[in-house]
Coordinates of N, CA and C and ligand atoms in Angstrom, one line a residue:
X1 N 263.6 9.3 -106.6 CA 263.7 8.0 -107.0 C 262.5 7.2 -106.9
X2 N 262.4 6.3 -107.9 CA 261.2 5.7 -107.9 C 261.1 4.4 -106.7
X3 N 260.0 4.4 -105.9 CA 259.9 3.6 -104.8 C 260.1 2.2 -104.9
X4 N 259.8 1.7 -106.2 CA 260.0 0.3 -106.5 C 261.5 -0.1 -106.6
X5 N 262.1 1.0 -107.1 CA 263.8 0.8 -107.3 C 264.2 0.7 -105.7
X6 N 263.8 1.7 -104.9 CA 264.3 1.8 -103.7 C 263.8 0.5 -102.7
X7 N 262.7 0.1 -102.8 CA 262.2 -1.0 -102.0 C 263.0 -2.3 -102.5
X8 N 263.3 -2.4 -103.6 CA 263.9 -3.7 -104.3 C 265.4 -3.8 -103.9
X9 N 266.1 -2.6 -103.7 CA 267.4 -2.8 -103.6 C 268.2 -2.3 -102.2
X10 N 267.3 -1.5 -101.5 CA 267.8 -1.2 -100.0 C 267.6 -2.4 -99.1
X11 N 268.6 -2.6 -98.3 CA 268.6 -3.6 -97.3 C 268.6 -3.2 -96.0
X12 N 269.1 -1.8 -95.9 CA 269.0 -1.2 -94.4 C 269.5 0.1 -94.5
X13 N 269.5 0.9 -93.4 CA 269.9 2.4 -93.4 C 270.6 2.5 -92.0
X14 N 271.9 3.0 -91.9 CA 272.3 3.3 -90.7 C 272.5 4.9 -90.6
X15 N 272.1 5.3 -89.4 CA 272.3 6.6 -88.9 C 273.3 6.7 -87.9
X16 N 274.1 7.6 -87.9 CA 275.2 7.8 -86.8 C 275.3 9.3 -86.3
X17 N 275.5 9.4 -85.0 CA 275.9 10.9 -84.4 C 277.1 10.5 -83.7
X18 N 278.0 11.4 -83.6 CA 279.0 11.7 -82.7 C 278.8 12.2 -81.3
X19 N 279.0 11.7 -80.1 CA 279.0 12.4 -78.9 C 280.4 12.3 -78.2
X20 N 280.5 13.4 -77.5 CA 281.8 13.6 -76.7 C 281.8 12.4 -75.6
X21 N 283.1 12.1 -75.4 CA 283.4 10.9 -74.5 C 283.7 11.7 -73.2
X22 N 283.1 11.1 -72.0 CA 283.6 11.9 -70.8 C 285.0 11.5 -70.4
X23 N 285.6 12.5 -69.9 CA 287.0 12.4 -69.5 C 287.2 11.3 -68.3
X24 N 288.1 10.1 -68.6 CA 288.2 9.0 -67.8 C 288.9 9.6 -66.4
X25 N 289.6 10.8 -66.4 CA 290.2 11.2 -65.3 C 289.4 11.9 -64.3
X26 N 288.5 12.7 -64.7 CA 287.7 13.4 -63.8 C 286.2 13.2 -63.9
X27 N 285.5 12.4 -64.7 CA 284.1 12.1 -64.7 C 283.6 11.8 -63.2
X28 N 282.5 12.1 -63.0 CA 281.9 12.1 -61.6 C 280.6 11.2 -61.7
X29 N 280.8 9.9 -60.9 CA 279.6 9.0 -60.9 C 278.7 9.5 -59.9
X30 N 277.2 9.6 -60.3 CA 276.2 9.9 -59.2 C 275.0 9.4 -59.7
X31 N 274.0 9.3 -58.9 CA 272.7 8.9 -59.0 C 272.0 9.9 -60.0
X32 N 271.2 9.2 -61.0 CA 270.6 10.3 -61.9 C 269.3 10.9 -61.1
X33 N 269.2 12.1 -61.8 CA 268.0 13.0 -61.1 C 266.8 12.2 -61.4
X34 N 265.7 12.2 -60.6 CA 264.6 11.4 -60.7 C 263.9 11.4 -62.1
X35 N 263.7 12.7 -62.7 CA 263.0 12.6 -64.1 C 264.0 11.9 -65.1
X36 N 265.2 12.0 -65.1 CA 266.1 11.5 -65.9 C 266.1 10.2 -65.8
X37 N 266.1 9.7 -64.5 CA 266.1 8.2 -64.2 C 264.8 7.4 -64.9
X38 N 263.7 8.2 -64.6 CA 262.3 7.8 -65.1 C 262.3 7.7 -66.8
X39 N 263.0 8.6 -67.4 CA 263.0 8.6 -68.9 C 263.9 7.5 -69.3
X40 N 265.1 7.3 -68.7 CA 265.9 6.3 -69.4 C 265.4 4.9 -68.7
X41 N 265.0 4.6 -67.6 CA 264.4 3.6 -67.1 C 263.2 3.0 -68.1
X42 N 262.5 3.9 -68.5 CA 261.4 3.5 -69.4 C 261.8 3.2 -70.9
X43 N 262.8 4.1 -71.5 CA 263.3 3.9 -72.6 C 264.0 2.7 -72.9
X44 N 264.9 2.3 -72.0 CA 265.6 1.1 -72.0 C 265.2 -0.2 -71.4
X45 N 263.9 0.0 -70.6 CA 263.3 -1.1 -70.0 C 264.3 -1.6 -69.0
X46 N 264.9 -0.8 -68.1 CA 265.9 -1.3 -67.0 C 265.3 -0.8 -65.8
X47 N 265.8 -1.5 -64.7 CA 265.5 -1.1 -63.3 C 266.1 0.1 -62.6
X48 N 265.5 0.9 -62.0 CA 266.0 1.9 -61.2 C 266.6 1.3 -60.0
X49 N 267.5 1.9 -59.1 CA 268.1 3.2 -59.5 C 269.1 3.3 -60.6
X50 N 269.2 4.3 -61.3 CA 270.3 4.4 -62.4 C 271.3 5.5 -61.9
X51 N 272.5 5.1 -62.1 CA 273.6 6.0 -61.9 C 274.2 6.3 -63.3
X52 N 274.8 7.5 -63.4 CA 275.3 8.0 -64.6 C 276.6 8.6 -64.2
X53 N 277.2 9.4 -65.2 CA 278.5 9.9 -64.8 C 278.3 11.5 -65.5
X54 N 278.8 12.5 -64.9 CA 278.9 13.9 -65.2 C 280.1 14.4 -65.5
X55 N 280.3 15.5 -66.5 CA 281.7 16.0 -66.7 C 281.9 17.0 -65.5
X56 N 283.4 16.9 -65.3 CA 283.8 17.9 -64.3 C 284.9 18.9 -64.9
X57 N 285.9 18.3 -65.3 CA 286.9 19.0 -65.8 C 288.3 18.9 -65.2
X58 N 289.5 18.8 -65.8 CA 290.8 18.5 -65.2 C 291.8 19.1 -66.2
X59 N 293.0 19.0 -65.7 CA 294.1 19.4 -66.7 C 294.2 18.6 -67.8
X60 N 293.8 17.2 -67.6 CA 294.0 16.3 -68.9 C 292.9 16.5 -70.0
X61 N 291.8 17.2 -69.8 CA 290.8 17.5 -70.7 C 290.7 18.9 -71.0
X62 N 291.6 19.7 -70.6 CA 291.5 21.1 -70.6 C 290.2 21.8 -69.9
X63 N 289.8 21.1 -69.0 CA 288.8 21.5 -68.2 C 287.3 21.4 -68.9
X64 N 287.3 20.7 -70.0 CA 285.9 20.5 -70.5 C 285.1 19.3 -70.0
X65 N 285.8 18.4 -69.5 CA 285.1 17.3 -68.8 C 284.9 16.1 -69.9
X66 N 285.3 16.5 -71.0 CA 285.4 15.5 -72.2 C 286.9 15.2 -72.9
X67 N 286.9 13.9 -73.4 CA 287.9 13.6 -73.9 C 287.7 12.7 -75.3
X68 N 287.8 12.9 -76.4 CA 287.5 12.0 -77.5 C 286.0 11.9 -77.7
X69 N 285.8 11.0 -78.8 CA 284.3 11.0 -79.2 C 283.9 9.6 -79.4
X70 N 282.7 9.1 -79.3 CA 282.1 7.8 -79.6 C 280.9 7.9 -80.4
X71 N 280.6 6.9 -81.4 CA 279.6 7.0 -82.1 C 278.2 6.4 -81.5
X72 N 277.2 6.9 -81.9 CA 275.8 6.5 -81.6 C 275.2 6.0 -82.9
X73 N 274.7 4.7 -82.8 CA 274.2 4.0 -84.2 C 272.7 3.8 -84.2
X74 N 272.1 3.8 -85.1 CA 270.7 3.5 -85.3 C 270.7 2.6 -86.6
X75 N 270.4 1.3 -86.6 CA 270.3 0.5 -87.7 C 269.1 0.1 -88.0
X76 N 268.5 0.6 -89.2 CA 267.0 0.1 -89.6 C 267.2 -1.0 -90.7
X77 N 266.9 -2.2 -90.3 CA 266.8 -3.3 -91.3 C 265.5 -3.2 -92.4
X78 N 265.6 -3.3 -93.5 CA 264.5 -3.2 -94.2 C 264.0 -4.4 -94.4
X79 N 262.9 -4.8 -93.5 CA 262.1 -6.0 -93.5 C 261.2 -6.1 -94.6
X80 N 260.4 -7.1 -94.9 CA 259.3 -7.2 -95.9 C 258.2 -6.3 -95.6
X81 N 258.0 -6.0 -94.3 CA 256.9 -5.1 -93.9 C 257.4 -3.5 -94.3
X82 N 258.5 -3.3 -94.0 CA 258.9 -1.8 -94.4 C 259.2 -1.7 -95.9
X83 N 259.6 -2.8 -96.5 CA 259.8 -3.0 -97.8 C 258.5 -2.7 -98.7
X84 N 257.4 -3.3 -98.1 CA 256.1 -3.1 -99.0 C 255.4 -1.6 -98.5
X85 N 255.9 -1.2 -97.3 CA 255.4 0.1 -97.0 C 256.0 1.3 -97.9
X86 N 257.4 1.0 -98.2 CA 258.0 2.0 -99.1 C 257.5 1.8 -100.5
X87 N 257.1 0.6 -100.9 CA 256.5 0.4 -102.2 C 255.0 1.0 -102.4
X88 N 254.5 0.9 -101.3 CA 253.1 1.6 -101.3 C 253.1 3.0 -100.8
X89 N 254.4 3.7 -100.9 CA 254.4 5.0 -100.4 C 253.7 5.5 -99.2
X90 N 254.0 4.7 -98.1 CA 253.5 4.9 -96.8 C 254.1 6.2 -96.2
X91 N 253.4 6.8 -95.2 CA 253.9 8.2 -94.7 C 255.1 7.7 -93.9
X92 N 256.0 8.9 -93.5 CA 257.0 8.7 -92.6 C 256.7 8.2 -91.3
X93 N 255.5 8.7 -90.9 CA 254.9 8.5 -89.5 C 254.6 7.0 -89.4
X94 N 253.8 6.5 -90.5 CA 253.5 4.9 -90.6 C 254.6 3.9 -90.6
X95 N 255.8 4.4 -91.4 CA 256.8 3.6 -91.3 C 257.6 3.7 -90.1
X96 N 257.8 4.9 -89.5 CA 258.3 5.0 -88.2 C 257.6 4.2 -87.0
X97 N 256.4 4.0 -87.1 CA 255.4 3.4 -86.2 C 255.7 1.8 -86.3
X98 N 255.9 1.4 -87.5 CA 256.2 0.0 -87.7 C 257.5 -0.4 -87.4
X99 N 258.4 0.4 -87.8 CA 260.0 0.3 -87.3 C 260.1 0.0 -85.7
X100 N 259.5 0.9 -85.0 CA 259.4 1.0 -83.4 C 258.8 -0.2 -83.2
X101 N 257.7 -0.7 -83.7 CA 257.0 -2.0 -83.2 C 257.9 -3.2 -83.4
X102 N 258.7 -3.1 -84.2 CA 259.7 -4.1 -84.6 C 260.9 -4.1 -83.7
X103 N 260.9 -3.2 -82.7 CA 262.0 -3.2 -81.7 C 263.3 -2.4 -82.2
X104 N 263.3 -1.5 -83.2 CA 264.5 -0.7 -83.7 C 265.0 0.0 -82.5
X105 N 266.3 -0.2 -82.4 CA 266.9 0.7 -81.3 C 267.1 2.1 -82.0
X106 N 266.7 3.2 -81.3 CA 266.8 4.5 -82.0 C 268.3 5.2 -81.5
X107 N 268.6 6.1 -82.2 CA 269.8 6.9 -81.8 C 269.7 7.3 -80.2
X108 N 268.7 7.8 -79.8 CA 268.7 8.3 -78.4 C 268.7 7.1 -77.4
X109 N 268.0 5.9 -77.9 CA 268.1 4.8 -77.0 C 269.6 4.3 -77.0
X110 N 270.3 4.3 -78.2 CA 271.9 4.0 -78.2 C 272.6 4.9 -77.3
X111 N 272.1 6.2 -77.3 CA 272.8 7.3 -76.2 C 272.6 7.0 -74.9
X112 N 271.2 6.6 -74.5 CA 270.9 6.4 -73.2 C 271.9 5.2 -72.7
X113 N 272.0 4.2 -73.7 CA 272.6 3.0 -73.1 C 274.2 3.6 -72.8
X114 N 274.7 4.4 -73.4 CA 276.0 5.1 -73.5 C 276.1 5.9 -71.9
X115 N 274.9 6.4 -71.6 CA 274.8 7.3 -70.5 C 275.0 6.2 -69.3
X116 N 274.3 5.2 -69.3 CA 274.1 4.2 -68.3 C 275.6 3.6 -68.2
X117 N 276.2 3.3 -69.4 CA 277.5 2.8 -69.1 C 278.6 3.8 -68.9
X118 N 278.1 5.0 -68.6 CA 279.0 6.1 -68.1 C 280.2 6.6 -69.0
X119 N 279.7 6.3 -70.2 CA 280.8 6.7 -71.4 C 280.5 8.2 -71.8
X120 N 279.2 8.5 -71.8 CA 278.9 9.9 -72.1 C 277.9 10.5 -71.3
X121 N 277.6 11.9 -71.3 CA 276.6 12.3 -70.3 C 275.3 12.5 -70.9
X122 N 274.2 12.6 -70.1 CA 272.8 12.7 -70.6 C 272.7 13.9 -71.5
X123 N 273.4 15.0 -71.0 CA 273.1 16.3 -71.6 C 273.8 16.1 -73.2
X124 N 274.9 15.4 -73.3 CA 275.6 15.2 -74.6 C 274.6 14.4 -75.6
X125 N 274.0 13.4 -75.0 CA 272.9 12.6 -75.8 C 271.8 13.6 -76.4
X126 N 271.2 14.3 -75.4 CA 270.4 15.2 -75.9 C 270.8 16.1 -77.0
X127 N 271.9 16.8 -76.7 CA 272.3 17.6 -77.6 C 272.6 17.1 -79.1
X128 N 272.9 15.8 -79.2 CA 273.4 15.2 -80.2 C 272.2 14.6 -80.9
X129 N 271.1 14.4 -80.2 CA 269.7 13.8 -80.9 C 268.7 14.6 -80.9
X130 N 269.0 15.9 -80.7 CA 267.9 16.9 -80.6 C 267.0 17.0 -81.9
X131 N 267.4 16.9 -82.9 CA 266.6 17.0 -84.3 C 265.9 15.7 -84.5
X132 N 266.2 14.6 -83.8 CA 265.5 13.4 -84.0 C 264.1 13.4 -83.7
X133 N 263.3 12.7 -84.6 CA 261.7 12.7 -84.2 C 261.6 11.5 -83.4
X134 N 262.0 11.5 -82.2 CA 262.0 10.1 -81.3 C 261.6 10.5 -80.0
Ligands
LIG201 ZN1 289.2 15.7 -67.3

């Protein structure tokens, strides 16, 4: 597709991943491991200590520790900066850098928020966002 067509018509891009939701009946709350706490605290700019929840397993979740799924979303708004970068065929890396500087919440950040909210596990977020260049 021609970049001038793309840059003039696109208003935003949404990426989504599904992660498994921790079972409400058996999830176990605990303090995050120090290295995980460090990563989440830095990524979300929140204070330590951080508590999260881990899967356990019970009759209600067939011993998986999870029940149901929830979406992680990353929303890229095509601003005038991004628009002109697309038009000028800027590299992926350059566009990603500009987007990050504009404060876009990445899929992984959306996942970490769900970890802090004890909706899913840290491991589940890593699994779902493993291929992300973040
Ligand atoms: Zn359970």
